[in-house]
Amino acid sequence: MNSIPGAVWRRRMQELARNVGKPHAPLFSPLVFGIAAQIEAIAVHEMVRNSTRLRKNLSELRRMLDLPAVVCAVPSLMELEALGVQVNADVWPPQPVPGTDFEMDGENVHPDVLLTSNRLAVSIDVVRQFAAAGHGDPVIAVALTGPATLVGQLRQARLGGDDEMLYELVGRLLAMLVRLYAEAGAHLIQLHETHGPGDAEESWKGALGTAGNVARFHRIPPLLVYDDGVPESVWPTQTVPCLSGTTAGTTPPRAHGRAWAADPARWGLLPGGQQNERVVTSASDVPADFSLAELMDHVRRACAVTQ
């Protein structure tokens, strides 16, 4: 799988952003982030606060798994923490602090304010370090929380406002984050939703469109990933559809991705180059305590027939 040069994969990601190019065997980029802490046998919350340590562990994990991509961020309340919402980041995955109200200030979405958040600053610095390492490997992927899920999290933090106001806020936030990651050198952006927009579909589409347009401006494909179990099949044109198990019957005609389960034991085999499935990822991060040896076996099995 990793015999294909990084430059080829990056060109393919740029083609995916424009919905062009010939079908090919997909980029295999499962969310294997927290499990990288096993390399040094440290807690994940310690690893994610040090850019040098995070880069080394992610790089070594990628080498062990022989993957063409490295994932430098996963949905983990990082966006909320950057906004100033109280988050318990001393556990993994991080948890919201119950019983706290959050008041939004217009300055919260300014990059100088966002980058005072340690986890976000470290993640972007790791992207920058990988990008500066040379023009070989890897494809640099970033998985962020989608707008519907972010709005739900902000409501849990008891931020007031109607759907239009909240989606306008998360649209600006995601657009800013996409810009920061793109300028740092990312090649693939994923927006992960644990639930759909419900009655706020138009406001949700607006937020997705804002972030997706920024990604495409930088020639980065913005994958929209629904969690397995979300009965959604809405694919705004500004994003690249990434189908989960529950959306198997709604395959779009355009180039798209596929989201496998977070449990590697449920993974299948990667398709060859005949389909228009350009990326295979996972709907969420592989559990940090999953056996690394077993993960290696599952990755090898998944890639066994890839052309």
PDB file of C-alpha atoms in Angstrom:
ATOM      1  CA  MET A   1       0.000   0.000   0.000  1.00  0.00           C
ATOM      2  CA  ASN A   2       2.722   2.416   0.986  1.00  0.00           C
ATOM      3  CA  SER A   3       4.770   1.685  -2.152  1.00  0.00           C
ATOM      4  CA  ILE A   4       2.914   4.491  -3.945  1.00  0.00           C
ATOM      5  CA  PRO A   5       4.969   7.712  -3.636  1.00  0.00           C
ATOM      6  CA  GLY A   6       3.620  10.418  -1.364  1.00  0.00           C
ATOM      7  CA  ALA A   7       3.620  12.878  -4.264  1.00  0.00           C
ATOM      8  CA  VAL A   8       1.151  10.632  -6.108  1.00  0.00           C
ATOM      9  CA  TRP A   9      -1.165  10.451  -3.102  1.00  0.00           C
ATOM     10  CA  ARG A  10      -1.058  14.219  -2.660  1.00  0.00           C
ATOM     11  CA  ARG A  11      -1.933  14.736  -6.318  1.00  0.00           C
ATOM     12  CA  ARG A  12      -4.807  12.299  -5.917  1.00  0.00           C
ATOM     13  CA  MET A  13      -6.105  14.240  -2.904  1.00  0.00           C
ATOM     14  CA  GLN A  14      -6.012  17.450  -4.939  1.00  0.00           C
ATOM     15  CA  GLU A  15      -7.963  15.679  -7.692  1.00  0.00           C
ATOM     16  CA  LEU A  16     -10.502  14.491  -5.128  1.00  0.00           C
ATOM     17  CA  ALA A  17     -10.974  18.088  -3.990  1.00  0.00           C
ATOM     18  CA  ARG A  18     -11.982  18.954  -7.580  1.00  0.00           C
ATOM     19  CA  ASN A  19     -13.898  15.700  -8.255  1.00  0.00           C
ATOM     20  CA  VAL A  20     -11.599  14.800 -11.133  1.00  0.00           C
ATOM     21  CA  GLY A  21      -9.075  12.070 -11.842  1.00  0.00           C
ATOM     22  CA  LYS A  22      -9.437   8.360 -12.555  1.00  0.00           C
ATOM     23  CA  PRO A  23     -10.625   5.834  -9.965  1.00  0.00           C
ATOM     24  CA  HIS A  24      -7.814   4.249  -7.975  1.00  0.00           C
ATOM     25  CA  ALA A  25      -7.290   2.036  -4.947  1.00  0.00           C
ATOM     26  CA  PRO A  26      -8.222   4.230  -1.975  1.00  0.00           C
ATOM     27  CA  LEU A  27      -5.929   6.029   0.394  1.00  0.00           C
ATOM     28  CA  PHE A  28      -6.142   4.078   3.652  1.00  0.00           C
ATOM     29  CA  SER A  29      -6.227   6.620   6.466  1.00  0.00           C
ATOM     30  CA  PRO A  30      -7.999   5.191   9.527  1.00  0.00           C
ATOM     31  CA  LEU A  31      -8.078   7.396  12.619  1.00  0.00           C
ATOM     32  CA  VAL A  32      -5.225   5.856  14.604  1.00  0.00           C
ATOM     33  CA  PHE A  33      -4.280   8.744  16.848  1.00  0.00           C
ATOM     34  CA  GLY A  34      -4.669   7.973  20.548  1.00  0.00           C
ATOM     35  CA  ILE A  35      -3.160   4.529  20.098  1.00  0.00           C
ATOM     36  CA  ALA A  36       0.153   6.213  19.149  1.00  0.00           C
ATOM     37  CA  ALA A  37       0.735   6.872  22.862  1.00  0.00           C
ATOM     38  CA  GLN A  38       1.470   3.149  23.235  1.00  0.00           C
ATOM     39  CA  ILE A  39       4.757   3.717  21.415  1.00  0.00           C
ATOM     40  CA  GLU A  40       6.184   5.393  24.528  1.00  0.00           C
ATOM     41  CA  ALA A  41       3.745   3.787  26.980  1.00  0.00           C
ATOM     42  CA  ILE A  42       2.479   7.189  28.101  1.00  0.00           C
ATOM     43  CA  ALA A  43      -0.985   8.636  28.632  1.00  0.00           C
ATOM     44  CA  VAL A  44      -2.603  10.097  25.517  1.00  0.00           C
ATOM     45  CA  HIS A  45      -3.332  13.397  27.270  1.00  0.00           C
ATOM     46  CA  GLU A  46       0.415  13.781  27.897  1.00  0.00           C
ATOM     47  CA  MET A  47       1.342  12.986  24.297  1.00  0.00           C
ATOM     48  CA  VAL A  48      -1.036  15.522  22.753  1.00  0.00           C
ATOM     49  CA  ARG A  49       0.463  18.427  24.715  1.00  0.00           C
ATOM     50  CA  ASN A  50       3.975  18.091  23.281  1.00  0.00           C
ATOM     51  CA  SER A  51       4.446  18.564  19.543  1.00  0.00           C
ATOM     52  CA  THR A  52       7.821  16.803  19.337  1.00  0.00           C
ATOM     53  CA  ARG A  53       6.556  13.778  21.251  1.00  0.00           C
ATOM     54  CA  LEU A  54       3.305  13.677  19.280  1.00  0.00           C
ATOM     55  CA  ARG A  55       5.089  13.867  15.929  1.00  0.00           C
ATOM     56  CA  LYS A  56       7.562  11.116  16.850  1.00  0.00           C
ATOM     57  CA  ASN A  57       4.859   8.772  18.084  1.00  0.00           C
ATOM     58  CA  LEU A  58       2.579   9.374  15.094  1.00  0.00           C
ATOM     59  CA  SER A  59       5.505   8.919  12.734  1.00  0.00           C
ATOM     60  CA  GLU A  60       6.600   5.664  14.358  1.00  0.00           C
ATOM     61  CA  LEU A  61       3.047   4.313  14.403  1.00  0.00           C
ATOM     62  CA  ARG A  62       2.664   5.115  10.722  1.00  0.00           C
ATOM     63  CA  ARG A  63       5.953   3.310   9.995  1.00  0.00           C
ATOM     64  CA  MET A  64       4.856   0.232  11.940  1.00  0.00           C
ATOM     65  CA  LEU A  65       1.493   0.119  10.162  1.00  0.00           C
ATOM     66  CA  ASP A  66       3.000   0.995   6.760  1.00  0.00           C
ATOM     67  CA  LEU A  67       0.266   3.531   6.046  1.00  0.00           C
ATOM     68  CA  PRO A  68       0.471   6.302   3.415  1.00  0.00           C
ATOM     69  CA  ALA A  69      -1.138   8.903   5.703  1.00  0.00           C
ATOM     70  CA  VAL A  70      -0.673  10.299   9.187  1.00  0.00           C
ATOM     71  CA  VAL A  71      -3.617  11.662  11.188  1.00  0.00           C
ATOM     72  CA  CYS A  72      -2.660  14.725  13.250  1.00  0.00           C
ATOM     73  CA  ALA A  73      -5.998  15.440  14.962  1.00  0.00           C
ATOM     74  CA  VAL A  74      -9.220  13.603  15.788  1.00  0.00           C
ATOM     75  CA  PRO A  75     -12.557  14.832  17.187  1.00  0.00           C
ATOM     76  CA  SER A  76     -11.840  15.176  20.917  1.00  0.00           C
ATOM     77  CA  LEU A  77     -13.474  18.441  22.094  1.00  0.00           C
ATOM     78  CA  MET A  78     -10.373  20.279  20.861  1.00  0.00           C
ATOM     79  CA  GLU A  79     -12.495  22.853  19.040  1.00  0.00           C
ATOM     80  CA  LEU A  80     -14.562  23.611  22.138  1.00  0.00           C
ATOM     81  CA  GLU A  81     -11.451  23.886  24.264  1.00  0.00           C
ATOM     82  CA  ALA A  82      -9.981  26.359  21.766  1.00  0.00           C
ATOM     83  CA  LEU A  83     -13.149  28.467  22.043  1.00  0.00           C
ATOM     84  CA  GLY A  84     -12.733  28.608  25.808  1.00  0.00           C
ATOM     85  CA  VAL A  85     -15.275  25.993  26.898  1.00  0.00           C
ATOM     86  CA  GLN A  86     -14.156  24.161  30.045  1.00  0.00           C
ATOM     87  CA  VAL A  87     -12.989  20.654  29.132  1.00  0.00           C
ATOM     88  CA  ASN A  88     -11.377  17.954  31.245  1.00  0.00           C
ATOM     89  CA  ALA A  89      -8.376  17.197  29.025  1.00  0.00           C
ATOM     90  CA  ASP A  90      -6.599  15.091  31.648  1.00  0.00           C
ATOM     91  CA  VAL A  91      -8.483  12.018  30.427  1.00  0.00           C
ATOM     92  CA  TRP A  92      -8.777  10.481  26.971  1.00  0.00           C
ATOM     93  CA  PRO A  93     -10.994  11.070  25.235  1.00  0.00           C
ATOM     94  CA  PRO A  94     -11.487  14.480  26.896  1.00  0.00           C
ATOM     95  CA  GLN A  95     -14.800  15.117  28.611  1.00  0.00           C
ATOM     96  CA  PRO A  96     -16.908  18.269  29.055  1.00  0.00           C
ATOM     97  CA  VAL A  97     -16.977  19.788  32.525  1.00  0.00           C
ATOM     98  CA  PRO A  98     -20.613  19.540  33.696  1.00  0.00           C
ATOM     99  CA  GLY A  99     -22.471  22.426  35.268  1.00  0.00           C
ATOM    100  CA  THR A 100     -20.563  25.227  33.526  1.00  0.00           C
ATOM    101  CA  ASP A 101     -22.028  27.935  31.319  1.00  0.00           C
ATOM    102  CA  PHE A 102     -20.161  29.282  28.315  1.00  0.00           C
ATOM    103  CA  GLU A 103     -20.498  32.849  27.084  1.00  0.00           C
ATOM    104  CA  MET A 104     -19.348  33.558  23.553  1.00  0.00           C
ATOM    105  CA  ASP A 105     -17.218  36.557  22.653  1.00  0.00           C
ATOM    106  CA  GLY A 106     -16.661  37.598  19.047  1.00  0.00           C
ATOM    107  CA  GLU A 107     -12.905  37.490  19.619  1.00  0.00           C
ATOM    108  CA  ASN A 108     -12.983  33.769  20.459  1.00  0.00           C
ATOM    109  CA  VAL A 109     -12.745  32.816  16.782  1.00  0.00           C
ATOM    110  CA  HIS A 110      -9.677  34.968  16.116  1.00  0.00           C
ATOM    111  CA  PRO A 111      -6.591  32.820  15.320  1.00  0.00           C
ATOM    112  CA  ASP A 112      -4.482  34.538  17.978  1.00  0.00           C
ATOM    113  CA  VAL A 113      -7.051  33.487  20.567  1.00  0.00           C
ATOM    114  CA  LEU A 114      -7.600  29.971  19.226  1.00  0.00           C
ATOM    115  CA  LEU A 115      -3.891  29.237  19.162  1.00  0.00           C
ATOM    116  CA  THR A 116      -3.529  29.956  22.859  1.00  0.00           C
ATOM    117  CA  SER A 117      -5.165  26.535  23.292  1.00  0.00           C
ATOM    118  CA  ASN A 118      -2.328  24.070  23.843  1.00  0.00           C
ATOM    119  CA  ARG A 119      -3.827  21.053  22.098  1.00  0.00           C
ATOM    120  CA  LEU A 120      -4.779  22.997  18.987  1.00  0.00           C
ATOM    121  CA  ALA A 121      -1.410  24.742  18.803  1.00  0.00           C
ATOM    122  CA  VAL A 122       0.415  21.414  19.196  1.00  0.00           C
ATOM    123  CA  SER A 123      -1.701  19.742  16.516  1.00  0.00           C
ATOM    124  CA  ILE A 124      -1.071  22.495  13.985  1.00  0.00           C
ATOM    125  CA  ASP A 125       2.638  22.522  14.832  1.00  0.00           C
ATOM    126  CA  VAL A 126       2.805  18.759  14.199  1.00  0.00           C
ATOM    127  CA  VAL A 127       1.231  19.285  10.765  1.00  0.00           C
ATOM    128  CA  ARG A 128       3.842  21.957  10.108  1.00  0.00           C
ATOM    129  CA  GLN A 129       6.664  19.630  11.189  1.00  0.00           C
ATOM    130  CA  PHE A 130       5.489  16.822   8.909  1.00  0.00           C
ATOM    131  CA  ALA A 131       5.064  19.225   5.998  1.00  0.00           C
ATOM    132  CA  ALA A 132       8.561  20.647   6.500  1.00  0.00           C
ATOM    133  CA  ALA A 133      10.168  17.198   6.528  1.00  0.00           C
ATOM    134  CA  GLY A 134      10.284  17.009   2.728  1.00  0.00           C
ATOM    135  CA  HIS A 135       8.265  16.163  -0.361  1.00  0.00           C
ATOM    136  CA  GLY A 136       8.176  12.396   0.175  1.00  0.00           C
ATOM    137  CA  ASP A 137       5.689  11.026   2.659  1.00  0.00           C
ATOM    138  CA  PRO A 138       3.158  11.161   4.211  1.00  0.00           C
ATOM    139  CA  VAL A 139      -0.267  12.484   3.319  1.00  0.00           C
ATOM    140  CA  ILE A 140      -1.182  14.710   6.286  1.00  0.00           C
ATOM    141  CA  ALA A 141      -4.777  14.207   7.434  1.00  0.00           C
ATOM    142  CA  VAL A 142      -6.765  16.147  10.025  1.00  0.00           C
ATOM    143  CA  ALA A 143     -10.128  15.025  11.422  1.00  0.00           C
ATOM    144  CA  LEU A 144     -12.295  17.738  12.970  1.00  0.00           C
ATOM    145  CA  THR A 145     -15.729  17.766  14.599  1.00  0.00           C
ATOM    146  CA  GLY A 146     -18.558  18.501  12.173  1.00  0.00           C
ATOM    147  CA  PRO A 147     -20.876  21.502  12.589  1.00  0.00           C
ATOM    148  CA  ALA A 148     -23.997  19.640  13.778  1.00  0.00           C
ATOM    149  CA  THR A 149     -21.987  17.881  16.466  1.00  0.00           C
ATOM    150  CA  LEU A 150     -20.286  21.129  17.468  1.00  0.00           C
ATOM    151  CA  VAL A 151     -23.631  22.886  17.820  1.00  0.00           C
ATOM    152  CA  GLY A 152     -24.835  20.063  20.039  1.00  0.00           C
ATOM    153  CA  GLN A 153     -21.719  20.354  22.184  1.00  0.00           C
ATOM    154  CA  LEU A 154     -22.165  24.122  22.517  1.00  0.00           C
ATOM    155  CA  ARG A 155     -25.754  23.624  23.601  1.00  0.00           C
ATOM    156  CA  GLN A 156     -24.525  21.181  26.252  1.00  0.00           C
ATOM    157  CA  ALA A 157     -22.199  23.978  27.404  1.00  0.00           C
ATOM    158  CA  ARG A 158     -25.380  26.047  27.718  1.00  0.00           C
ATOM    159  CA  LEU A 159     -24.461  28.608  25.093  1.00  0.00           C
ATOM    160  CA  GLY A 160     -27.641  30.450  24.173  1.00  0.00           C
ATOM    161  CA  GLY A 161     -28.769  31.327  20.691  1.00  0.00           C
ATOM    162  CA  ASP A 162     -30.884  29.980  17.862  1.00  0.00           C
ATOM    163  CA  ASP A 163     -29.737  27.538  15.192  1.00  0.00           C
ATOM    164  CA  GLU A 164     -28.821  30.258  12.724  1.00  0.00           C
ATOM    165  CA  MET A 165     -26.534  32.020  15.215  1.00  0.00           C
ATOM    166  CA  LEU A 166     -24.854  28.836  16.428  1.00  0.00           C
ATOM    167  CA  TYR A 167     -24.238  27.478  12.931  1.00  0.00           C
ATOM    168  CA  GLU A 168     -22.847  30.826  11.828  1.00  0.00           C
ATOM    169  CA  LEU A 169     -20.433  30.614  14.765  1.00  0.00           C
ATOM    170  CA  VAL A 170     -19.263  27.050  14.090  1.00  0.00           C
ATOM    171  CA  GLY A 171     -19.052  27.795  10.372  1.00  0.00           C
ATOM    172  CA  ARG A 172     -16.609  30.630  11.082  1.00  0.00           C
ATOM    173  CA  LEU A 173     -14.713  28.450  13.557  1.00  0.00           C
ATOM    174  CA  LEU A 174     -14.322  25.514  11.183  1.00  0.00           C
ATOM    175  CA  ALA A 175     -13.368  27.776   8.289  1.00  0.00           C
ATOM    176  CA  MET A 176     -10.658  29.322  10.458  1.00  0.00           C
ATOM    177  CA  LEU A 177      -9.372  25.921  11.583  1.00  0.00           C
ATOM    178  CA  VAL A 178      -9.337  24.598   8.021  1.00  0.00           C
ATOM    179  CA  ARG A 179      -7.366  27.663   6.954  1.00  0.00           C
ATOM    180  CA  LEU A 180      -4.847  27.228   9.771  1.00  0.00           C
ATOM    181  CA  TYR A 181      -4.325  23.535   8.992  1.00  0.00           C
ATOM    182  CA  ALA A 182      -4.127  24.200   5.249  1.00  0.00           C
ATOM    183  CA  GLU A 183      -1.492  26.883   5.716  1.00  0.00           C
ATOM    184  CA  ALA A 184       0.446  24.508   7.974  1.00  0.00           C
ATOM    185  CA  GLY A 185       0.526  21.902   5.182  1.00  0.00           C
ATOM    186  CA  ALA A 186      -2.431  19.509   5.589  1.00  0.00           C
ATOM    187  CA  HIS A 187      -3.549  17.484   2.552  1.00  0.00           C
ATOM    188  CA  LEU A 188      -6.863  16.028   3.778  1.00  0.00           C
ATOM    189  CA  ILE A 189      -9.559  17.478   6.046  1.00  0.00           C
ATOM    190  CA  GLN A 190     -12.344  15.343   7.548  1.00  0.00           C
ATOM    191  CA  LEU A 191     -15.462  16.690   9.250  1.00  0.00           C
ATOM    192  CA  HIS A 192     -17.035  14.057  11.507  1.00  0.00           C
ATOM    193  CA  GLU A 193     -20.675  14.116  12.544  1.00  0.00           C
ATOM    194  CA  THR A 194     -22.110  11.936  15.305  1.00  0.00           C
ATOM    195  CA  HIS A 195     -25.631  13.067  14.398  1.00  0.00           C
ATOM    196  CA  GLY A 196     -27.416  14.937  11.649  1.00  0.00           C
ATOM    197  CA  PRO A 197     -28.677  18.535  11.542  1.00  0.00           C
ATOM    198  CA  GLY A 198     -32.348  17.729  12.089  1.00  0.00           C
ATOM    199  CA  ASP A 199     -34.573  20.704  11.304  1.00  0.00           C
ATOM    200  CA  ALA A 200     -31.557  23.032  10.925  1.00  0.00           C
ATOM    201  CA  GLU A 201     -30.386  21.525   7.642  1.00  0.00           C
ATOM    202  CA  GLU A 202     -30.063  24.823   5.760  1.00  0.00           C
ATOM    203  CA  SER A 203     -28.003  26.455   8.534  1.00  0.00           C
ATOM    204  CA  TRP A 204     -25.898  23.280   8.731  1.00  0.00           C
ATOM    205  CA  LYS A 205     -25.285  23.347   4.984  1.00  0.00           C
ATOM    206  CA  GLY A 206     -24.170  26.961   5.296  1.00  0.00           C
ATOM    207  CA  ALA A 207     -21.602  26.072   7.967  1.00  0.00           C
ATOM    208  CA  LEU A 208     -20.333  23.116   5.947  1.00  0.00           C
ATOM    209  CA  GLY A 209     -20.164  25.236   2.833  1.00  0.00           C
ATOM    210  CA  THR A 210     -18.036  27.871   4.532  1.00  0.00           C
ATOM    211  CA  ALA A 211     -15.480  25.330   5.748  1.00  0.00           C
ATOM    212  CA  GLY A 212     -15.636  23.256   2.570  1.00  0.00           C
ATOM    213  CA  ASN A 213     -15.017  26.229   0.306  1.00  0.00           C
ATOM    214  CA  VAL A 214     -11.920  27.191   2.308  1.00  0.00           C
ATOM    215  CA  ALA A 215     -10.597  23.636   1.978  1.00  0.00           C
ATOM    216  CA  ARG A 216     -11.211  23.505  -1.759  1.00  0.00           C
ATOM    217  CA  PHE A 217      -9.548  26.900  -2.198  1.00  0.00           C
ATOM    218  CA  HIS A 218      -6.424  25.268  -0.780  1.00  0.00           C
ATOM    219  CA  ARG A 219      -6.976  22.183  -3.005  1.00  0.00           C
ATOM    220  CA  ILE A 220      -7.763  20.007   0.002  1.00  0.00           C
ATOM    221  CA  PRO A 221     -10.707  17.574  -0.099  1.00  0.00           C
ATOM    222  CA  PRO A 222     -13.173  18.159   2.776  1.00  0.00           C
ATOM    223  CA  LEU A 223     -14.624  14.746   3.635  1.00  0.00           C
ATOM    224  CA  LEU A 224     -17.992  14.697   5.370  1.00  0.00           C
ATOM    225  CA  VAL A 225     -18.042  11.622   7.611  1.00  0.00           C
ATOM    226  CA  TYR A 226     -21.172  10.404   9.380  1.00  0.00           C
ATOM    227  CA  ASP A 227     -20.794   8.130  12.373  1.00  0.00           C
ATOM    228  CA  ASP A 228     -21.997   4.582  11.822  1.00  0.00           C
ATOM    229  CA  GLY A 229     -25.638   4.564  12.844  1.00  0.00           C
ATOM    230  CA  VAL A 230     -26.545   8.078  11.673  1.00  0.00           C
ATOM    231  CA  PRO A 231     -29.392   7.682   9.156  1.00  0.00           C
ATOM    232  CA  GLU A 232     -28.260  10.581   6.965  1.00  0.00           C
ATOM    233  CA  SER A 233     -27.666  10.808   3.249  1.00  0.00           C
ATOM    234  CA  VAL A 234     -27.334  14.561   2.768  1.00  0.00           C
ATOM    235  CA  TRP A 235     -24.185  15.440   0.871  1.00  0.00           C
ATOM    236  CA  PRO A 236     -23.681  19.191   0.309  1.00  0.00           C
ATOM    237  CA  THR A 237     -21.756  19.857  -2.882  1.00  0.00           C
ATOM    238  CA  GLN A 238     -18.985  21.700  -1.018  1.00  0.00           C
ATOM    239  CA  THR A 239     -17.967  18.464   0.722  1.00  0.00           C
ATOM    240  CA  VAL A 240     -16.824  15.016  -0.372  1.00  0.00           C
ATOM    241  CA  PRO A 241     -19.240  12.252   0.701  1.00  0.00           C
ATOM    242  CA  CYS A 242     -17.732   9.633   2.987  1.00  0.00           C
ATOM    243  CA  LEU A 243     -20.175   6.756   3.399  1.00  0.00           C
ATOM    244  CA  SER A 244     -20.572   4.687   6.539  1.00  0.00           C
ATOM    245  CA  GLY A 245     -22.150   1.264   6.899  1.00  0.00           C
ATOM    246  CA  THR A 246     -25.623   2.742   7.215  1.00  0.00           C
ATOM    247  CA  THR A 247     -25.331   4.739   3.990  1.00  0.00           C
ATOM    248  CA  ALA A 248     -24.167   1.852   1.824  1.00  0.00           C
ATOM    249  CA  GLY A 249     -27.243   2.074  -0.376  1.00  0.00           C
ATOM    250  CA  THR A 250     -26.828   5.760  -1.212  1.00  0.00           C
ATOM    251  CA  THR A 251     -23.531   5.711  -3.102  1.00  0.00           C
ATOM    252  CA  PRO A 252     -23.202   9.026  -4.967  1.00  0.00           C
ATOM    253  CA  PRO A 253     -21.983   9.116  -8.573  1.00  0.00           C
ATOM    254  CA  ARG A 254     -19.106  11.462  -7.738  1.00  0.00           C
ATOM    255  CA  ALA A 255     -15.795  10.514  -6.150  1.00  0.00           C
ATOM    256  CA  HIS A 256     -16.255   9.692  -2.487  1.00  0.00           C
ATOM    257  CA  GLY A 257     -14.800   8.031   0.584  1.00  0.00           C
ATOM    258  CA  ARG A 258     -15.786   5.228   2.946  1.00  0.00           C
ATOM    259  CA  ALA A 259     -15.809   5.262   6.756  1.00  0.00           C
ATOM    260  CA  TRP A 260     -15.219   1.924   8.464  1.00  0.00           C
ATOM    261  CA  ALA A 261     -15.976   1.191  12.111  1.00  0.00           C
ATOM    262  CA  ALA A 262     -13.639   2.353  14.885  1.00  0.00           C
ATOM    263  CA  ASP A 263     -13.198  -1.296  15.863  1.00  0.00           C
ATOM    264  CA  PRO A 264     -10.511  -2.771  13.558  1.00  0.00           C
ATOM    265  CA  ALA A 265     -11.981  -6.240  14.070  1.00  0.00           C
ATOM    266  CA  ARG A 266     -14.908  -5.068  11.906  1.00  0.00           C
ATOM    267  CA  TRP A 267     -12.730  -3.876   9.021  1.00  0.00           C
ATOM    268  CA  GLY A 268     -13.015  -5.487   5.617  1.00  0.00           C
ATOM    269  CA  LEU A 269     -10.698  -5.513   2.628  1.00  0.00           C
ATOM    270  CA  LEU A 270      -9.776  -2.393   0.723  1.00  0.00           C
ATOM    271  CA  PRO A 271     -11.204  -2.328  -2.795  1.00  0.00           C
ATOM    272  CA  GLY A 272      -9.006  -2.305  -5.851  1.00  0.00           C
ATOM    273  CA  GLY A 273      -8.842   0.492  -8.385  1.00  0.00           C
ATOM    274  CA  GLN A 274     -12.126  -0.149 -10.198  1.00  0.00           C
ATOM    275  CA  GLN A 275     -14.398   1.848  -7.887  1.00  0.00           C
ATOM    276  CA  ASN A 276     -14.634   5.591  -7.332  1.00  0.00           C
ATOM    277  CA  GLU A 277     -13.910   5.226  -3.607  1.00  0.00           C
ATOM    278  CA  ARG A 278     -10.818   7.407  -3.151  1.00  0.00           C
ATOM    279  CA  VAL A 279     -10.323   7.327   0.656  1.00  0.00           C
ATOM    280  CA  VAL A 280     -11.073   4.794   3.390  1.00  0.00           C
ATOM    281  CA  THR A 281     -10.991   6.154   6.921  1.00  0.00           C
ATOM    282  CA  SER A 282     -12.774   5.259  10.167  1.00  0.00           C
ATOM    283  CA  ALA A 283     -15.861   6.909  11.611  1.00  0.00           C
ATOM    284  CA  SER A 284     -13.993   7.712  14.826  1.00  0.00           C
ATOM    285  CA  ASP A 285     -10.617   7.177  16.487  1.00  0.00           C
ATOM    286  CA  VAL A 286      -9.535   3.589  17.129  1.00  0.00           C
ATOM    287  CA  PRO A 287      -9.667   3.162  20.942  1.00  0.00           C
ATOM    288  CA  ALA A 288      -6.373   4.178  22.513  1.00  0.00           C
ATOM    289  CA  ASP A 289      -6.151   0.916  24.452  1.00  0.00           C
ATOM    290  CA  PHE A 290      -6.652  -1.315  21.398  1.00  0.00           C
ATOM    291  CA  SER A 291      -3.834  -3.854  21.073  1.00  0.00           C
ATOM    292  CA  LEU A 292      -1.153  -2.454  18.774  1.00  0.00           C
ATOM    293  CA  ALA A 293      -0.143  -5.942  17.637  1.00  0.00           C
ATOM    294  CA  GLU A 294      -3.755  -6.730  16.713  1.00  0.00           C
ATOM    295  CA  LEU A 295      -4.071  -3.404  14.913  1.00  0.00           C
ATOM    296  CA  MET A 296      -1.040  -4.266  12.792  1.00  0.00           C
ATOM    297  CA  ASP A 297      -2.650  -7.571  11.834  1.00  0.00           C
ATOM    298  CA  HIS A 298      -5.931  -5.897  10.886  1.00  0.00           C
ATOM    299  CA  VAL A 299      -4.157  -3.276   8.756  1.00  0.00           C
ATOM    300  CA  ARG A 300      -2.160  -5.934   6.921  1.00  0.00           C
ATOM    301  CA  ARG A 301      -5.325  -7.938   6.303  1.00  0.00           C
ATOM    302  CA  ALA A 302      -7.229  -4.894   5.030  1.00  0.00           C
ATOM    303  CA  CYS A 303      -4.446  -4.006   2.591  1.00  0.00           C
ATOM    304  CA  ALA A 304      -3.830  -7.573   1.388  1.00  0.00           C
ATOM    305  CA  VAL A 305      -5.526  -7.180  -1.999  1.00  0.00           C
ATOM    306  CA  THR A 306      -4.891  -3.491  -2.642  1.00  0.00           C
ATOM    307  CA  GLN A 307      -3.459  -2.817  -6.074  1.00  0.00           C
TER     308      GLN A 307
END
